[in-house]
CSV table of C-alpha atoms and ligand atoms in Angstrom, one decimal:
chain,number,residue,atom,x,y,z
I,657,MET,CA,0.0,0.0,0.0
I,658,LYS,CA,1.2,3.5,-0.9
I,659,LEU,CA,1.8,5.6,2.2
I,660,THR,CA,2.5,9.3,2.2
I,661,LYS,CA,5.6,10.6,4.0
I,662,ILE,CA,3.6,11.6,7.0
I,663,GLU,CA,1.8,8.2,7.1
I,664,GLN,CA,5.2,6.4,6.8
I,665,SER,CA,6.6,8.5,9.7
I,666,PHE,CA,3.6,7.5,11.9
I,667,LEU,CA,4.3,3.9,11.1
I,668,ASP,CA,8.0,4.4,11.8
I,669,GLY,CA,7.2,5.6,15.3
I,670,LYS,CA,8.5,9.2,14.7
I,671,HIS,CA,5.4,10.7,16.4
I,672,GLY,CA,5.2,8.4,19.3
I,673,SER,CA,4.1,4.8,20.1
I,674,GLY,CA,0.4,5.6,20.1
I,675,LEU,CA,0.3,6.8,16.5
I,676,LYS,CA,2.7,4.0,15.5
I,677,ARG,CA,0.3,1.5,16.9
I,678,ALA,CA,-2.7,3.2,15.3
I,679,MET,CA,-1.1,3.3,11.9
I,680,GLU,CA,-0.1,-0.4,12.2
I,681,ILE,CA,-3.7,-1.3,12.7
I,682,LEU,CA,-4.8,0.8,9.6
I,683,ALA,CA,-1.9,-0.5,7.4
I,684,ALA,CA,-2.7,-4.1,8.3
I,685,LEU,CA,-6.4,-3.6,7.5
I,686,GLY,CA,-5.4,-1.9,4.2
I,687,ARG,CA,-3.2,-4.8,3.3
I,688,ILE,CA,-5.9,-7.4,4.1
I,689,TYR,CA,-8.5,-5.6,2.0
I,690,GLY,CA,-6.2,-4.6,-0.8
I,691,ALA,CA,-6.3,-0.8,-0.3
I,692,ARG,CA,-4.0,1.1,-2.6
I,693,ASP,CA,-3.7,4.1,-0.2
I,694,MET,CA,-5.2,5.9,2.7
I,695,VAL,CA,-8.0,8.5,2.6
I,696,ALA,CA,-8.4,11.4,5.0
I,697,VAL,CA,-11.5,11.1,7.3
I,698,LYS,CA,-13.6,14.0,8.6
I,699,SER,CA,-14.8,12.3,11.7
I,700,ALA,CA,-14.8,9.0,13.7
I,701,GLN,CA,-17.6,7.4,15.7
I,702,ILE,CA,-16.4,4.9,18.3
I,703,ALA,CA,-18.6,2.0,19.1
I,704,GLY,CA,-17.9,-1.0,21.4
I,705,ILE,CA,-17.6,1.1,24.5
I,706,SER,CA,-20.1,-0.6,26.8
I,707,TYR,CA,-18.5,-2.4,29.7
I,708,LYS,CA,-21.1,-5.0,29.1
I,709,ASN,CA,-19.5,-5.8,25.8
I,710,ILE,CA,-15.8,-5.1,26.2
I,711,GLY,CA,-15.3,-5.9,30.0
I,712,ASP,CA,-11.9,-5.4,31.7
I,713,PRO,CA,-9.8,-6.3,28.6
I,714,GLY,CA,-11.5,-3.5,26.7
I,715,LEU,CA,-10.9,-1.1,29.6
I,716,GLU,CA,-7.3,-2.1,29.6
I,717,PHE,CA,-7.0,-1.6,25.9
I,718,LEU,CA,-8.3,1.9,26.1
I,719,SER,CA,-6.1,2.8,29.1
I,720,ASP,CA,-3.1,1.7,27.1
I,721,TRP,CA,-3.9,4.1,24.4
I,722,ALA,CA,-4.5,6.9,26.9
I,723,ASN,CA,-1.1,6.2,28.5
I,724,MET,CA,0.5,6.5,25.1
I,725,GLU,CA,-0.7,10.1,25.1
I,726,VAL,CA,-2.2,9.8,21.7
I,727,ARG,CA,-5.1,12.2,20.8
I,728,ALA,CA,-7.9,12.2,18.2
I,729,HIS,CA,-6.9,14.4,15.2
I,730,VAL,CA,-10.4,14.7,13.8
I,731,PRO,CA,-13.8,15.1,15.6
I,732,ALA,CA,-14.4,11.7,17.4
I,733,PHE,CA,-17.4,10.8,19.4
I,734,MET,CA,-18.7,7.9,21.5
I,735,ASN,CA,-21.5,5.4,20.9
I,736,PRO,CA,-23.9,4.6,23.8
I,737,SER,CA,-22.4,3.2,26.9
I,738,GLY,CA,-23.9,0.8,29.4
I,739,ILE,CA,-25.3,3.4,31.8
I,740,ASP,CA,-27.1,6.8,32.0
I,741,ARG,CA,-24.4,8.9,33.7
I,742,GLN,CA,-27.1,11.0,35.5
I,743,LEU,CA,-29.7,8.4,36.4
I,744,TRP,CA,-27.9,5.1,36.9
I,745,ARG,CA,-28.3,5.1,40.7
I,746,GLU,CA,-32.0,6.0,40.5
I,747,LEU,CA,-32.7,3.4,37.9
I,748,GLY,CA,-30.9,0.6,39.7
I,749,PHE,CA,-27.9,0.0,37.6
I,750,PRO,CA,-25.3,-2.1,39.4
I,751,PRO,CA,-22.7,0.2,41.1
I,752,GLU,CA,-19.7,-1.9,40.1
I,753,PHE,CA,-20.7,-1.9,36.5
I,754,ALA,CA,-21.3,1.9,36.6
I,755,LYS,CA,-17.8,2.4,38.1
I,756,LYS,CA,-16.2,0.4,35.3
I,757,GLN,CA,-18.3,2.1,32.6
I,758,LEU,CA,-17.3,5.6,33.9
I,759,GLU,CA,-13.7,4.6,33.7
I,760,ILE,CA,-14.1,3.5,30.1
I,761,ILE,CA,-15.7,6.9,29.3
I,762,GLU,CA,-12.8,8.7,31.1
I,763,GLN,CA,-10.1,6.8,29.2
I,764,LEU,CA,-11.8,7.7,25.9
I,765,LYS,CA,-12.1,11.4,27.0
I,766,ARG,CA,-8.4,11.3,27.7
I,767,VAL,CA,-7.7,10.5,24.1
I,768,GLY,CA,-9.9,13.3,22.8
I,769,VAL,CA,-13.2,11.4,22.1
I,770,ARG,CA,-16.3,13.4,23.0
I,771,ALA,CA,-18.7,11.8,25.4
I,772,THR,CA,-21.7,12.3,23.1
I,773,LEU,CA,-22.6,8.6,23.9
I,774,THR,CA,-25.1,8.3,21.0
I,775,CYS,CA,-25.7,6.2,17.9
I,776,THR,CA,-27.5,9.1,16.2
I,777,PRO,CA,-24.8,11.9,16.2
I,778,TYR,CA,-26.5,13.4,13.2
I,779,HIS,CA,-29.4,14.5,15.5
I,780,ILE,CA,-27.0,16.8,17.4
I,781,GLY,CA,-25.3,18.4,14.4
I,782,LEU,CA,-22.5,15.9,14.0
I,783,GLN,CA,-23.5,15.3,10.5
I,784,PRO,CA,-21.0,14.7,7.7
I,785,GLU,CA,-21.6,16.0,4.2
I,786,LYS,CA,-22.4,14.0,1.0
I,787,GLY,CA,-19.1,12.5,-0.3
I,788,ASP,CA,-17.2,13.0,3.0
I,789,HIS,CA,-15.0,10.0,4.0
I,790,ILE,CA,-15.6,9.1,7.7
I,791,ALA,CA,-14.8,6.2,10.0
I,792,TRP,CA,-17.9,5.3,11.9
I,793,SER,CA,-18.5,2.1,13.7
I,794,GLU,CA,-22.1,1.7,15.1
I,795,SER,CA,-23.9,-0.3,12.4
I,796,SER,CA,-27.1,1.9,12.3
I,797,ALA,CA,-25.1,5.1,12.3
I,798,VAL,CA,-22.9,3.7,9.5
I,799,SER,CA,-26.0,2.8,7.4
I,800,TYR,CA,-27.6,6.2,8.0
I,801,ALA,CA,-24.4,8.1,7.1
I,802,ASN,CA,-23.7,6.1,3.9
I,803,SER,CA,-27.3,5.9,2.7
I,804,VAL,CA,-29.2,8.9,3.8
I,805,ILE,CA,-26.4,11.4,4.0
I,806,GLY,CA,-24.2,10.0,1.2
I,807,ALA,CA,-21.0,10.0,3.2
I,808,ARG,CA,-18.6,7.1,2.9
I,809,THR,CA,-17.7,4.7,5.6
I,810,ASN,CA,-17.0,1.1,6.1
I,811,ARG,CA,-18.5,-0.6,9.1
I,812,GLU,CA,-15.5,0.0,11.4
I,813,GLY,CA,-14.7,-1.9,14.5
I,814,GLY,CA,-14.2,0.1,17.7
I,815,PRO,CA,-10.3,-0.2,17.5
I,816,SER,CA,-10.1,0.7,13.8
I,817,ALA,CA,-12.4,3.7,14.2
I,818,LEU,CA,-10.2,4.8,17.1
I,819,ALA,CA,-7.0,4.3,15.0
I,820,ALA,CA,-8.6,6.4,12.2
I,821,ALA,CA,-9.5,9.1,14.7
I,822,PHE,CA,-5.8,9.2,15.9
I,823,CYS,CA,-4.3,9.2,12.4
I,824,GLY,CA,-7.0,11.2,10.7
I,825,ARG,CA,-7.2,8.6,7.9
I,826,THR,CA,-8.4,5.2,7.0
I,827,PRO,CA,-7.4,2.7,4.3
I,828,ARG,CA,-9.3,3.3,1.1
I,829,PHE,CA,-11.3,0.2,0.4
I,830,GLY,CA,-14.9,-1.1,0.5
I,831,LEU,CA,-17.5,1.6,0.7
I,832,HIS,CA,-14.9,4.4,0.3
I,833,LEU,CA,-14.8,3.4,-3.4
I,834,HIS,CA,-17.7,4.2,-5.7
I,835,LYS,CA,-17.6,0.9,-7.5
I,836,ASN,CA,-18.3,-0.9,-4.3
I,837,ARG,CA,-21.4,1.3,-3.6
I,838,LEU,CA,-23.5,-0.1,-6.4
I,839,ALA,CA,-26.6,-2.0,-5.5
I,840,THR,CA,-26.4,-5.7,-5.6
I,841,HIS,CA,-30.1,-6.3,-5.1
I,842,ARG,CA,-33.2,-4.6,-6.5
I,843,ILE,CA,-36.0,-4.8,-3.9
I,844,GLN,CA,-39.4,-4.2,-5.4
I,845,VAL,CA,-41.8,-3.3,-2.6
I,846,ALA,CA,-45.5,-3.9,-3.5
I,847,CYS,CA,-47.1,-3.5,-0.1
I,848,SER,CA,-47.7,-0.4,2.0
I,849,ILE,CA,-45.0,0.6,4.5
I,850,ASP,CA,-46.7,3.0,6.8
I,851,SER,CA,-44.9,3.4,10.1
I,852,SER,CA,-41.3,3.4,11.4
I,853,ALA,CA,-42.1,-0.1,12.8
I,854,ASP,CA,-43.1,-1.2,9.2
I,855,PHE,CA,-39.7,0.1,8.0
I,856,GLY,CA,-38.2,-2.0,10.7
I,857,LEU,CA,-40.1,-5.1,9.5
I,858,LEU,CA,-39.0,-4.4,5.9
I,859,GLY,CA,-35.4,-4.0,7.0
I,860,ASN,CA,-35.5,-7.2,9.1
I,861,MET,CA,-36.8,-9.2,6.0
I,862,VAL,CA,-34.3,-7.6,3.6
I,863,GLY,CA,-31.3,-8.0,5.9
I,864,LYS,CA,-32.1,-11.7,6.3
I,865,LYS,CA,-32.4,-12.2,2.5
I,866,ILE,CA,-29.4,-10.3,1.3
I,867,GLY,CA,-26.9,-10.5,4.2
I,868,GLY,CA,-24.1,-8.0,3.4
I,869,GLY,CA,-25.6,-6.9,0.0
I,870,ILE,CA,-26.6,-3.4,-1.0
I,871,PRO,CA,-30.3,-3.0,-1.7
I,872,PHE,CA,-31.9,-0.6,-4.2
I,873,PHE,CA,-35.5,-0.1,-3.0
I,874,GLN,CA,-38.3,0.6,-5.5
I,875,GLY,CA,-42.0,1.3,-4.6
I,876,ILE,CA,-41.4,2.8,-1.2
I,877,SER,CA,-43.0,6.1,-0.3
I,878,LEU,CA,-41.6,8.1,2.6
I,879,PRO,CA,-43.6,10.3,4.9
I,880,ASN,CA,-43.9,13.9,3.8
I,881,GLN,CA,-42.3,15.4,7.0
I,882,THR,CA,-38.6,15.3,7.2
I,883,ALA,CA,-38.5,14.4,10.8
I,884,GLN,CA,-40.7,11.3,10.2
I,885,GLN,CA,-38.7,10.4,7.1
I,886,THR,CA,-35.5,10.4,9.3
I,887,THR,CA,-37.2,8.1,11.8
I,888,CYS,CA,-38.3,5.7,9.2
I,889,LEU,CA,-34.9,5.6,7.4
I,890,LYS,CA,-33.0,5.1,10.5
I,891,SER,CA,-35.3,2.3,11.5
I,892,LEU,CA,-34.9,0.6,8.1
I,893,GLY,CA,-31.1,0.9,8.2
I,894,ALA,CA,-30.8,-0.3,11.8
I,895,ALA,CA,-33.0,-3.4,11.1
I,896,MET,CA,-31.0,-4.4,8.0
I,897,ALA,CA,-27.7,-4.0,9.8
I,898,ALA,CA,-29.0,-6.2,12.6
I,899,SER,CA,-30.6,-9.0,10.7
I,900,GLY,CA,-28.0,-8.9,7.9
I,901,ALA,CA,-24.8,-6.8,7.5
I,902,VAL,CA,-26.2,-4.1,5.3
I,903,ALA,CA,-24.1,-0.9,5.6
I,904,LEU,CA,-25.6,1.0,2.6
I,905,PHE,CA,-28.9,1.1,0.9
I,906,HIS,CA,-30.4,3.2,-1.9
I,907,ILE,CA,-34.0,4.2,-2.4
I,908,GLU,CA,-35.1,5.1,-5.9
I,909,LYS,CA,-35.3,8.9,-6.4
I,910,LYS,CA,-34.9,9.5,-2.7
I,911,THR,CA,-31.5,8.8,-1.3
I,912,PRO,CA,-28.5,10.9,-2.5
I,913,GLU,CA,-26.7,8.5,-4.7
I,914,ALA,CA,-29.9,7.0,-6.1
I,915,THR,CA,-30.9,10.6,-7.0
I,916,SER,CA,-27.5,11.4,-8.5
I,917,TYR,CA,-26.9,8.3,-10.5
I,918,GLY,CA,-30.4,6.9,-11.2
I,919,GLU,CA,-30.4,3.4,-12.5
I,920,ARG,CA,-26.6,3.5,-12.8
I,921,ILE,CA,-26.4,2.9,-9.1
I,922,VAL,CA,-27.6,-0.6,-9.6
I,923,ARG,CA,-25.2,-3.3,-10.8
I,924,ALA,CA,-26.1,-5.0,-14.1
I,925,ASP,CA,-26.1,-8.4,-12.5
I,926,ALA,CA,-28.3,-7.3,-9.5
I,927,HIS,CA,-30.8,-9.9,-8.2
I,928,THR,CA,-34.4,-8.8,-8.0
I,929,ILE,CA,-36.5,-9.6,-4.9
I,930,LYS,CA,-40.2,-8.8,-4.6
I,931,ILE,CA,-41.8,-8.0,-1.2
I,932,ASN,CA,-45.6,-8.4,-1.4
I,933,SER,CA,-46.2,-8.4,2.4
I,934,LEU,CA,-44.5,-7.9,5.7
I,935,ASP,CA,-46.1,-11.0,7.2
I,936,GLU,CA,-42.9,-13.1,7.1
I,937,ALA,CA,-41.1,-10.5,9.3
I,938,ARG,CA,-44.1,-10.0,11.5
I,939,LYS,CA,-44.2,-13.8,12.2
I,940,SER,CA,-40.5,-14.1,12.8
I,941,LEU,CA,-40.5,-11.1,15.3
I,942,HIS,CA,-43.6,-12.3,17.1
I,943,SER,CA,-43.2,-13.4,20.7
I,944,ASN,CA,-45.9,-15.2,22.6
I,945,GLY,CA,-47.1,-14.1,26.0
I,946,SER,CA,-48.0,-10.7,27.5
I,947,GLU,CA,-45.9,-10.4,30.7
I,948,LEU,CA,-44.0,-7.1,30.7
I,949,ASP,CA,-41.2,-5.6,32.8
I,950,LEU,CA,-40.3,-2.6,30.7
I,951,VAL,CA,-41.1,-0.9,27.4
I,952,THR,CA,-38.2,0.8,25.6
I,953,LEU,CA,-38.2,3.2,22.7
I,954,GLY,CA,-35.3,5.0,21.1
I,955,CYS,CA,-33.3,2.4,19.2
I,956,PRO,CA,-31.6,4.0,17.3
I,957,HIS,CA,-31.5,6.9,19.8
I,958,ALA,CA,-34.6,9.1,19.6
I,959,SER,CA,-34.7,12.6,18.0
I,960,ILE,CA,-36.4,15.5,19.7
I,961,ASP,CA,-39.3,15.0,17.3
I,962,GLU,CA,-39.8,11.4,18.4
I,963,ILE,CA,-39.7,12.5,22.0
I,964,SER,CA,-42.2,15.2,21.3
I,965,ASP,CA,-44.6,12.6,19.7
I,966,ILE,CA,-44.2,10.3,22.6
I,967,ALA,CA,-44.9,13.1,25.1
I,968,ASN,CA,-48.1,13.9,23.2
I,969,LEU,CA,-49.2,10.3,23.5
I,970,LEU,CA,-48.5,10.4,27.3
I,971,LYS,CA,-50.2,13.6,28.2
I,972,ASN,CA,-52.4,13.2,31.3
I,973,LYS,CA,-51.9,9.4,31.3
I,974,LYS,CA,-50.4,7.0,33.9
I,975,LEU,CA,-48.2,4.1,33.0
I,976,LYS,CA,-48.6,0.8,34.7
I,977,LYS,CA,-45.1,-0.4,33.6
I,978,PRO,CA,-41.9,1.5,33.2
I,979,LEU,CA,-41.3,3.2,29.8
I,980,TRP,CA,-37.7,4.2,28.9
I,981,ILE,CA,-36.9,6.4,25.9
I,982,ALA,CA,-33.2,6.2,25.0
I,983,SER,CA,-31.5,9.3,23.6
I,984,CYS,CA,-28.4,11.4,24.3
I,985,SER,CA,-27.9,14.1,26.9
I,986,ILE,CA,-28.1,17.0,24.5
I,987,ILE,CA,-31.5,15.9,23.1
I,988,ARG,CA,-32.7,15.1,26.7
I,989,GLU,CA,-31.8,18.7,27.7
I,990,GLN,CA,-33.7,20.0,24.7
I,991,ALA,CA,-36.6,17.8,25.6
I,992,ARG,CA,-36.5,19.1,29.2
I,993,ASN,CA,-36.5,22.7,28.0
I,994,LYS,CA,-39.5,22.1,25.8
I,995,GLY,CA,-41.4,20.4,28.7
I,996,PHE,CA,-41.5,16.9,27.1
I,997,VAL,CA,-39.5,15.3,29.9
I,998,GLU,CA,-41.9,16.6,32.5
I,999,ILE,CA,-44.9,15.2,30.6
I,1000,ILE,CA,-43.2,11.8,30.2
I,1001,GLU,CA,-42.1,11.7,33.9
I,1002,ASN,CA,-45.5,12.7,35.1
I,1003,ALA,CA,-46.9,9.7,33.3
I,1004,GLY,CA,-44.2,7.5,35.0
I,1005,GLY,CA,-41.8,7.2,32.0
I,1006,ARG,CA,-38.1,8.2,31.8
I,1007,VAL,CA,-35.9,9.8,29.1
I,1008,LEU,CA,-32.5,8.1,29.3
I,1009,ALA,CA,-29.3,9.4,28.0
I,1010,ASP,CA,-25.9,7.9,27.2
I,1011,THR,CA,-27.1,4.3,27.0
I,1012,CYS,CA,-29.6,2.0,25.3
I,1013,MET,CA,-31.5,-1.2,26.0
I,1014,VAL,CA,-29.1,-3.4,24.1
I,1015,VAL,CA,-25.9,-2.3,25.7
I,1016,ALA,CA,-27.2,-1.7,29.2
I,1017,PRO,CA,-27.0,-4.6,31.7
I,1018,LEU,CA,-30.8,-5.1,31.7
I,1019,ALA,CA,-30.8,-8.9,32.3
I,1020,GLU,CA,-28.5,-8.4,35.3
I,1021,MET,CA,-31.0,-5.9,36.6
I,1022,GLY,CA,-33.7,-8.6,36.6
I,1023,ILE,CA,-35.6,-7.5,33.5
I,1024,LYS,CA,-37.0,-10.5,31.6
I,1025,PHE,CA,-39.7,-9.1,29.3
I,1026,ILE,CA,-39.4,-6.0,27.1
I,1027,GLY,CA,-41.7,-4.4,24.6
I,1028,THR,CA,-40.0,-2.3,21.8
I,1029,ASN,CA,-40.8,-0.6,18.5
I,1030,SER,CA,-37.3,-1.3,17.3
I,1031,ALA,CA,-36.7,-4.3,15.0
I,1032,LYS,CA,-33.0,-4.0,15.8
I,1033,ALA,CA,-33.6,-4.3,19.5
I,1034,ARG,CA,-36.0,-7.1,18.9
I,1035,SER,CA,-33.3,-9.0,17.0
I,1036,TYR,CA,-30.6,-8.4,19.7
I,1037,LEU,CA,-32.2,-8.5,23.1
I,1038,PRO,CA,-33.1,-12.2,23.0
I,1039,SER,CA,-29.7,-13.3,21.7
I,1040,HIS,CA,-27.5,-10.8,23.7
I,1041,GLN,CA,-29.4,-10.7,26.9
I,1042,GLY,CA,-31.9,-13.6,26.9
I,1043,ILE,CA,-34.8,-11.2,27.3
I,1044,ILE,CA,-38.2,-12.1,25.8
I,1045,THR,CA,-38.9,-9.2,23.5
I,1046,TYR,CA,-42.2,-8.1,21.9
I,1047,PHE,CA,-42.2,-5.9,18.8
I,1048,GLY,CA,-44.8,-3.4,17.8
I,1049,THR,CA,-45.5,0.2,16.7
I,1050,THR,CA,-44.8,3.1,19.0
I,1051,GLU,CA,-48.5,3.4,19.8
I,1052,GLN,CA,-48.7,-0.3,20.6
I,1053,CYS,CA,-45.7,0.0,22.9
I,1054,ILE,CA,-47.2,3.0,24.8
I,1055,GLU,CA,-50.6,1.4,25.0
I,1056,SER,CA,-49.0,-1.8,26.5
I,1057,ALA,CA,-47.0,0.2,29.1
I,1058,LEU,CA,-50.3,2.0,30.0
I,1059,GLU,CA,-52.2,-1.3,30.3
I,1060,GLY,CA,-49.3,-3.1,32.1
I,1061,GLN,CA,-49.1,-6.0,29.6
I,1062,TRP,CA,-48.2,-6.5,26.0
I,1063,LYS,CA,-51.0,-5.8,23.6
I,1064,HIS,CA,-50.8,-8.0,20.6
C,689,F3S,FE1,-28.3,2.6,19.0
C,689,F3S,FE2,-28.3,0.8,21.0
C,689,F3S,FE3,-30.1,0.6,19.1
C,689,F3S,S1,-26.5,1.7,20.0
C,689,F3S,S2,-29.1,1.4,17.3
C,689,F3S,S3,-29.9,2.3,20.5
C,689,F3S,S4,-28.9,-1.0,19.9
């Protein structure tokens, strides 16, 4: 792989052991994937930071970097952690877990990574531009950045995203190259897709069918309002990334590259798949029973508009089961200022920041039954935490929390 002078000097250790190690990771990846050179990145999003997932070895790995006194050279921000830094005591998170999680966040701060602790950084202004190269690692954020914004990122691992943040570059392969961004599958949708939960169902089905392919959707209409469009598109991308490994999708005449290139964004040998109904996904995501410990919304992390809609549904109501809405601290502050948090808390719900239902230690906290409107959370909660998970629309989730049992 061709390295510039400065990249070679990183690799030779002329700028310290931290940058040497970071460049070694990037150069090794570049060699494995046949990159010809590196490309400068505008930002890095670092996933894999929950103590639940990385444990003590992960904490040690991050402390090592911090001790090497290396710093992020481009804006770098954290994915959700395992706790809400403000509410963890009140919500009953285990203290030992919280202590370790706070240490992880501290180590990342030491190397210059911002504690945004969100998988939807684009909701708080951390939005790349079309064509920007970035190194993001949370799968739904990757999908959104590639597909909806038209930026270019591979699905980075936590360590490679960190290495990219330190070096300000990443090897140019995969989705950084236009030729690898062409659709491998044409998905003709012939049924109506009405809610963000429907987009999740569609994503779940398509991810299972195409694995790591790139779909080009036809026949989908998006809601008129931008905020609702965003919610639906992030739900679609998150679901496909969870049931398959889809990191980029196109929607005919809607997403940036489909608009710019038209039919030329589809490979000549693309397979065609017809979707006549969402029943297959509905069946596969169905769980029997109605017992409920918790209802969670906000996977991917909720926007201010989603929180506003939820507050509207909860006005003057009382929940029988806890309802948690996951977002980040900046959005929670906005929601507090607009009075949404008060409405939600008066009903008995909570707006959480810094964490989410999948990476928080919910099973350890005794939670066995969850309702959610996220196809991604529905895919992961049973396998990652052994939690029985019901899937439904936002309205269905709220109605169930109000009734105290899951409403099929
Ligand atoms: Fe985000 Fe957690 Fe869902 S990281 S996409 S809220 S699993």
